[in-house]
Coordinates of C-alpha atoms in Angstrom, one line a residue:
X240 CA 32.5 -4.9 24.7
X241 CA 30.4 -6.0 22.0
X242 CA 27.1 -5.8 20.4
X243 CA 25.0 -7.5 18.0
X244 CA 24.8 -6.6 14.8
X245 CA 21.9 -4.7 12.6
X246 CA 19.8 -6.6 10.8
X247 CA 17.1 -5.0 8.3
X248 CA 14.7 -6.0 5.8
X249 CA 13.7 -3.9 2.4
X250 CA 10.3 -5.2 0.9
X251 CA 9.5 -3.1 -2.3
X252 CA 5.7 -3.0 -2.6
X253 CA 3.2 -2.0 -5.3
X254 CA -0.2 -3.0 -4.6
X255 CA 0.5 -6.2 -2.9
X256 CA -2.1 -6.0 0.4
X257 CA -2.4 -9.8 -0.2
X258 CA 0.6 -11.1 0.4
X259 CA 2.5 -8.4 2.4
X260 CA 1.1 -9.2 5.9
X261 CA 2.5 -13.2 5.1
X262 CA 5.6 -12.0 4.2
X263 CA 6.4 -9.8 7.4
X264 CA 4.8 -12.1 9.4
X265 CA 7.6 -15.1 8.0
X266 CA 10.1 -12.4 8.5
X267 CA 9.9 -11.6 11.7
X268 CA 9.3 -15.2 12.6
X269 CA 12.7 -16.0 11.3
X270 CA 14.9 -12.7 11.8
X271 CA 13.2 -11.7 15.1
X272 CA 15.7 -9.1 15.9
X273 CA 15.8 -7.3 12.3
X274 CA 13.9 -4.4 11.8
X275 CA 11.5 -4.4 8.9
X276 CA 11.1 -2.0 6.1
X277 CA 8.0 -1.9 3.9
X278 CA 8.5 0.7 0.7
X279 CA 5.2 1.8 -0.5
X280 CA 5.7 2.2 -4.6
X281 CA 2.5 4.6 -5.0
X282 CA 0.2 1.2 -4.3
X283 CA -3.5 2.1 -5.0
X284 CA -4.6 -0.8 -2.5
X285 CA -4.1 -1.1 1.4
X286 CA -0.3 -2.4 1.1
X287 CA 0.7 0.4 3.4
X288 CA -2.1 -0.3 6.3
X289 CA -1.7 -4.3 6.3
X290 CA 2.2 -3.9 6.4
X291 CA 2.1 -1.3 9.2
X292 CA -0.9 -3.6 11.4
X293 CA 1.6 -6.5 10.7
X294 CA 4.4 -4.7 12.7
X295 CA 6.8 -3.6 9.5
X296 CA 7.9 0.1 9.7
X297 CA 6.3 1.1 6.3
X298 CA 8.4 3.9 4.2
X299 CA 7.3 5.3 1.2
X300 CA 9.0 6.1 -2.4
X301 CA 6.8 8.2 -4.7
X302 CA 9.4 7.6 -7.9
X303 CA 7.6 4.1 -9.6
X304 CA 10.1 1.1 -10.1
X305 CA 11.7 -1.4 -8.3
X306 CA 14.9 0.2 -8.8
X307 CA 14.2 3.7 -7.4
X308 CA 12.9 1.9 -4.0
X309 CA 16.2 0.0 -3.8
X310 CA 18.6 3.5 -4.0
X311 CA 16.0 5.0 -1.3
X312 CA 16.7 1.8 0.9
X313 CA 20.6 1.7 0.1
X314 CA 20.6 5.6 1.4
X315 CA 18.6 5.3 4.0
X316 CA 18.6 2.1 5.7
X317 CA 21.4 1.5 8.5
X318 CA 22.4 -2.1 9.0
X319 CA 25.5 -4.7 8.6
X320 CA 23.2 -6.9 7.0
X321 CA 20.4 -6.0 4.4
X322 CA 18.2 -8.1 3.3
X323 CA 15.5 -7.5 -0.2
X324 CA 12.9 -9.5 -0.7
X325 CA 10.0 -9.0 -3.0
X326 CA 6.4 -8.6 -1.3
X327 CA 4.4 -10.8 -3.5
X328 CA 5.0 -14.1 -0.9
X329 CA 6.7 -15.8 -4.0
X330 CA 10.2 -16.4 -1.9
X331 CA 10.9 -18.2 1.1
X332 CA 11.0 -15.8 3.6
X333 CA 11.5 -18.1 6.2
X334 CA 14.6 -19.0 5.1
X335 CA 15.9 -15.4 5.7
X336 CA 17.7 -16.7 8.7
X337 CA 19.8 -19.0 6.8
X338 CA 20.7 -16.5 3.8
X339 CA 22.1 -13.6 7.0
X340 CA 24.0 -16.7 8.5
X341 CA 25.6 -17.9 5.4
X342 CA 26.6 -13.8 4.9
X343 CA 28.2 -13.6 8.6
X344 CA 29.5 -17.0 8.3
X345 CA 31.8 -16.8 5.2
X346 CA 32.0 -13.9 5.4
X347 CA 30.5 -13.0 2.4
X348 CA 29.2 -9.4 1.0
X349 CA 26.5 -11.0 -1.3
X350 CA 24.3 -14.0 -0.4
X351 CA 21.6 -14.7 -3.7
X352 CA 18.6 -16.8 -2.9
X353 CA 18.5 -19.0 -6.0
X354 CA 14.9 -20.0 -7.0
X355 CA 14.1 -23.8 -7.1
X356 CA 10.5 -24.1 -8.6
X357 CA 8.0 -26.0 -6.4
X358 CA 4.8 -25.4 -8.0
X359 CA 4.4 -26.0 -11.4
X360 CA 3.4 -22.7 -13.5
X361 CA 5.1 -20.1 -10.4
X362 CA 6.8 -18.7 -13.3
X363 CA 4.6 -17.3 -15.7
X364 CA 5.4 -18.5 -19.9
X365 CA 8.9 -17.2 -21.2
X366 CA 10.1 -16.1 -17.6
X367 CA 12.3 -18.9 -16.8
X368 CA 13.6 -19.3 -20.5
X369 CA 14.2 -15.0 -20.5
X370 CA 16.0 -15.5 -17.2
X371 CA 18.3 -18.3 -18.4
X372 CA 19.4 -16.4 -21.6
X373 CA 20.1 -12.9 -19.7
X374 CA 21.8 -15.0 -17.1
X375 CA 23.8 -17.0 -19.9
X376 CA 25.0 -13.0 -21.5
X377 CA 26.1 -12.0 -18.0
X378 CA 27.7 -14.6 -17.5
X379 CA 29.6 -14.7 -21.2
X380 CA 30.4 -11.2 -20.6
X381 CA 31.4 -10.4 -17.0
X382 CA 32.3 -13.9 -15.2
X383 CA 30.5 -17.6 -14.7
X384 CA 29.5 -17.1 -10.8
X385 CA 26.0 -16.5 -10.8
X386 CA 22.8 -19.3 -11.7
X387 CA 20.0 -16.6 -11.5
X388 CA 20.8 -13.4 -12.1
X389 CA 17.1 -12.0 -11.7
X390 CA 16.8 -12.6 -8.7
X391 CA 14.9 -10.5 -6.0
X392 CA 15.6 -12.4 -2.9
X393 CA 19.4 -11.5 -2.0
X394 CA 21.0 -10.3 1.6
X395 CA 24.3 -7.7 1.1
X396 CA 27.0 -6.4 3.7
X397 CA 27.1 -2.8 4.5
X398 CA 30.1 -2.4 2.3
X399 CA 28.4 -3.4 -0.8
X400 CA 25.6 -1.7 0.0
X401 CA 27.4 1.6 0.2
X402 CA 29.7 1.1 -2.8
X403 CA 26.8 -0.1 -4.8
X404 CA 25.4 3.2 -6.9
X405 CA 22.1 2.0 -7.9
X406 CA 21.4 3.8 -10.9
X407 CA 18.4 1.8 -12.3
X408 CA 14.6 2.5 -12.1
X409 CA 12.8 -0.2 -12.5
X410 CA 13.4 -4.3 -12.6
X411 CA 17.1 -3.9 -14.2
X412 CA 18.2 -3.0 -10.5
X413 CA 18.8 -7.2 -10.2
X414 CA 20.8 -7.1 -13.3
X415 CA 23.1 -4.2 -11.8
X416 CA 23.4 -5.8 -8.0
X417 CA 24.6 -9.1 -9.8
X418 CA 27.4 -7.0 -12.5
X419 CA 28.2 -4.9 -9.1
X420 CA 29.6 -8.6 -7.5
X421 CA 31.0 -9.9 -10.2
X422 CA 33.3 -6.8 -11.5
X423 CA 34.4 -5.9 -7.8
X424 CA 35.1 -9.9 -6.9
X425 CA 32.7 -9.3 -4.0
X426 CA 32.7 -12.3 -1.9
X427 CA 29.0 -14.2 -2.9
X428 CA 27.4 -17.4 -2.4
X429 CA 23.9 -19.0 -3.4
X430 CA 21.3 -20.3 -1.6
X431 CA 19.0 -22.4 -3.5
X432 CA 15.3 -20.9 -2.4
X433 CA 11.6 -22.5 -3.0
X434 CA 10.0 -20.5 -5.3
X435 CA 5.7 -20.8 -5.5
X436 CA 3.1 -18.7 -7.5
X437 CA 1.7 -15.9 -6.4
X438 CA -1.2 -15.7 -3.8
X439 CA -4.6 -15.2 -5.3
X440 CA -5.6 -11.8 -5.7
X441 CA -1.8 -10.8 -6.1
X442 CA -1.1 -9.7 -9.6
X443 CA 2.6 -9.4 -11.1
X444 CA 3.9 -6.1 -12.3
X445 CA 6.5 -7.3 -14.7
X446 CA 6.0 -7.4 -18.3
X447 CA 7.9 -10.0 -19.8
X448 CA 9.0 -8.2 -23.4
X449 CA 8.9 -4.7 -22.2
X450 CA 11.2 -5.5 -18.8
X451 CA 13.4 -8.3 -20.6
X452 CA 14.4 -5.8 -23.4
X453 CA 14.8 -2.9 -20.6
X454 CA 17.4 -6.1 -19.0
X455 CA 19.0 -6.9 -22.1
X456 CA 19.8 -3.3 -23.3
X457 CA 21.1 -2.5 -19.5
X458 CA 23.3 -5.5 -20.1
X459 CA 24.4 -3.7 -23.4
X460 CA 25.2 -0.9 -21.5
X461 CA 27.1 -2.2 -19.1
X462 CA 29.1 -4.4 -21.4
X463 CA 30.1 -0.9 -22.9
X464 CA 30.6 1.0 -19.6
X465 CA 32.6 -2.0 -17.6
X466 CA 34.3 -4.3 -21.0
X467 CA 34.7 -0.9 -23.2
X468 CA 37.8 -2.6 -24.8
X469 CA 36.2 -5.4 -25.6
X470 CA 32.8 -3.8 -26.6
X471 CA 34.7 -1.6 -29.1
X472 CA 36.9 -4.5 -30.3
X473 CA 33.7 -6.4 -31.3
X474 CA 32.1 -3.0 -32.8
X475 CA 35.6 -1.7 -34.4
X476 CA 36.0 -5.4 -35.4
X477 CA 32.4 -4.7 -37.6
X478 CA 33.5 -1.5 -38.9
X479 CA 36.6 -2.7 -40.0
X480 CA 35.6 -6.1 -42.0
X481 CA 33.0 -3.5 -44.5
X482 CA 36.2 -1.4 -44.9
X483 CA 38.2 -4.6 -45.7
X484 CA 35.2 -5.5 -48.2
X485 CA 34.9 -2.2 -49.7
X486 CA 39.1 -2.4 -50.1
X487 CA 40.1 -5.7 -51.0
X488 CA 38.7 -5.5 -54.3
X489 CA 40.6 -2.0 -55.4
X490 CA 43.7 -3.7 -53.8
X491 CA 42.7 -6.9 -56.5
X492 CA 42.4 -4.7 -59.0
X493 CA 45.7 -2.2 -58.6
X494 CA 47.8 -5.9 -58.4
X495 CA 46.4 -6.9 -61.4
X496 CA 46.3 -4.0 -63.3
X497 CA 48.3 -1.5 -61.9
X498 CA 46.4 1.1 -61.8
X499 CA 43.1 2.3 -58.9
X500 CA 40.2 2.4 -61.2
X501 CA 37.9 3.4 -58.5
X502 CA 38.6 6.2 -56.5
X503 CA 35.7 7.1 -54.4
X504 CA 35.7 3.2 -53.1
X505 CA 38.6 3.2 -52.6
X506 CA 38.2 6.8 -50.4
X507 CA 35.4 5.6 -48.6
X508 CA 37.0 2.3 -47.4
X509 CA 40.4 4.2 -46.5
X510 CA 37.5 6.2 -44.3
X511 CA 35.6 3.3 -42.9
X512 CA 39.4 1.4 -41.7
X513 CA 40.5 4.8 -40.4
X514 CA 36.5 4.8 -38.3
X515 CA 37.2 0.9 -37.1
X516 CA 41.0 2.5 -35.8
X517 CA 39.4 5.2 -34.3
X518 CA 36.7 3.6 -32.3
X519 CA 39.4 0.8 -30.7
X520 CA 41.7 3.7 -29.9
X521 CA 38.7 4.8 -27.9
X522 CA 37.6 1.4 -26.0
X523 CA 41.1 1.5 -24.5
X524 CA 40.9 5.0 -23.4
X525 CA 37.7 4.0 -21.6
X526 CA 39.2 1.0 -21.0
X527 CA 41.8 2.8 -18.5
X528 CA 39.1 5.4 -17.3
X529 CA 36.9 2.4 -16.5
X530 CA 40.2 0.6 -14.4
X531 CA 40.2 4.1 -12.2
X532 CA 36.9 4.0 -11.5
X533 CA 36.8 0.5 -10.2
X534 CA 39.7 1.3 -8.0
X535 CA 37.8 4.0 -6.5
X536 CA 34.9 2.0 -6.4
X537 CA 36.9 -0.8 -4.6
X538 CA 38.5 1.4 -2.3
X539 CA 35.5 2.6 -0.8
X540 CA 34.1 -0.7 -0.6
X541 CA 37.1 -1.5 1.5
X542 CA 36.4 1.2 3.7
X543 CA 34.1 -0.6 5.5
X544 CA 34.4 -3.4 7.2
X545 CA 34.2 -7.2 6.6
X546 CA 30.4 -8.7 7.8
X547 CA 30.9 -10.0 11.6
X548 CA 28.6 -11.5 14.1
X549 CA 29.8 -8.8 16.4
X550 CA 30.6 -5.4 16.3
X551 CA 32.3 -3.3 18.7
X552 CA 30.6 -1.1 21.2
X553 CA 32.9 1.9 19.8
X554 CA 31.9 1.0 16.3
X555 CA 28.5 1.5 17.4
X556 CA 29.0 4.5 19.2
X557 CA 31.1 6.0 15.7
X558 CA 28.2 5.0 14.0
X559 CA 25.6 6.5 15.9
X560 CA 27.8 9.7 16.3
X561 CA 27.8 10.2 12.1
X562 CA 24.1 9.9 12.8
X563 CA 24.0 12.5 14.3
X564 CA 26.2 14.5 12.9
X565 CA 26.5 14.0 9.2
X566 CA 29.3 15.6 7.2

């Protein structure tokens, strides 16, 4: 016996009551069966009325940022397919059908709604050029697969969704979904999605220097956490080439004369060569530490099973029963 599988939707919302009512409205047009979550951020405005009157079972997380909302949903939220979308009616939510097929289809763990620009101005001055240059450093630095990182329109499979920690607060949490894929090899496709400006009266909440250097140093930081050898390579690399300036010279100098006529340079760039050794010797300590924890990672990702269109009536009832009865 089967059964059909769970389908939710996570809007984040800060103080959009003029757009969130469209947005659960196209939802439940094209995902009928899903159910449809509504995650208040603190909004000073009616977003929390106008999503509950429009039929979306409104949640709330007190902790501002984007990011906080998405580890509330990924705890909380039950489903073999989960679907984010942002609340400002800038995506295509009718096209959520097509994005949950496309996941159940492949099967893949990671469908990205890629946004295609319909409307001249929908993204505001130095958004599109920000997004193409942090998408061209992820790319460089952890694998070629993905057109728009920053994306907030996306549907994942349960198993990504529980082996995914969600550690960032605020707009990063796009950045860290996308490394997520790539480093695990998680089966993703793109959709390309209509993109529009914002209704009137709906006001954005990202600030284009503050959030794209918040993106760029996350992407620092994951270069150093997930490519530690080749993060300290590059830094040790550094370290080492003002040791091999500070040297060659006192090495010139002993060849033609003999003799080390300056000690303390030549000290400090024994020092500085023995602090570039040091910190590779390190990125490949990390290096193996990091290879443990992506098995681990991978190994409970595996630990659930692949997206299906059905699932069977004892899955459900094992699901339902650790519902119940949580370790």
């Amino acid at each position: 016996m089967t059964s059909a599988p769970r389908i939710a939707c996570v809007v984040p919302c800060y103080n959009e009551e003029s757009a969130i009512a469209k947005v659960v409205t196209d939802l439940r047009a094209s995902l009928p069966e899903a159910e449809i979550y509504v995650y208040d951020n603190n909004s000073t405005d009616r977003t929390a009325e106008v999503a509950r009157e429009a039929g979306a079972i409104v949640r709330s997380e007190p902790r501002k940022g984007k990011g906080n909302v998405i580890r509330r949903a990924f705890a909380d939220v039950e489903a073999d397919a989960l679907l984010i979308i942002d609340g400002d009616d800038t995506y295509d939510a009718s096209r959520a059908r097509d994005l949950v097929d496309l996941l159940f289809e492949g099967p893949y763990d990671h469908v990205l709604g890629a946004r295609r620009e319909t409307v001249e101005g929908a993204y505001r001055p130095g958004h599109a050029t920000g997004n193409k240059m942090l998408t061209g450093a992820v790319r460089v630095l952890f694998g070629n697969e993905v057109t728009d990182m920053l994306s907030g329109y996306r549907v994942f499979s349960r198993r990504f969704v529980k082996s995914f920690p969600a550690l960032s607060r605020e707009f990063e949490t796009e950045t860290e979904m996308t490394v997520h894929a790539l480093n695990l090899r998680i089966p993703s496709a793109e959709v390309p999605i209509d993109f529009k400006d914002r209704p009137a009266g709906s006001e954005s909440k990202l600030r284009t220097y503050r959030d794209g250097w918040r993106i760029l140093r996350l992407i620092m930081t994951l270069a150093r956490r997930e490519r530690p050898s080749l993060f300290h390579g590059v830094v040790a690399g550094l370290i080492a080439f003002v040791g091999l300036a500070l040297g060659l010279p006192v090495v010139a100098d002993f060849l033609r004369t003999g003799q080390v006529e300056r000690f303390p340079t030549a000290f400090l760039a024994s020092a500085v060569m023995i602090i570039a050794a040091l910190v590779l010797l390190v990125g490949y300590v990390l290096d193996s530490i990091m290879h443990m924890r992506q098995e681990q990672t991978r190994l409970t990702y595996l630990s659930y099973d692949a997206p299906r269109r059905h699932r069977q009536a004892r899955d459900v009832a094992d699901e339902r029963g650790s519902s119940r009865h949580p370790a």
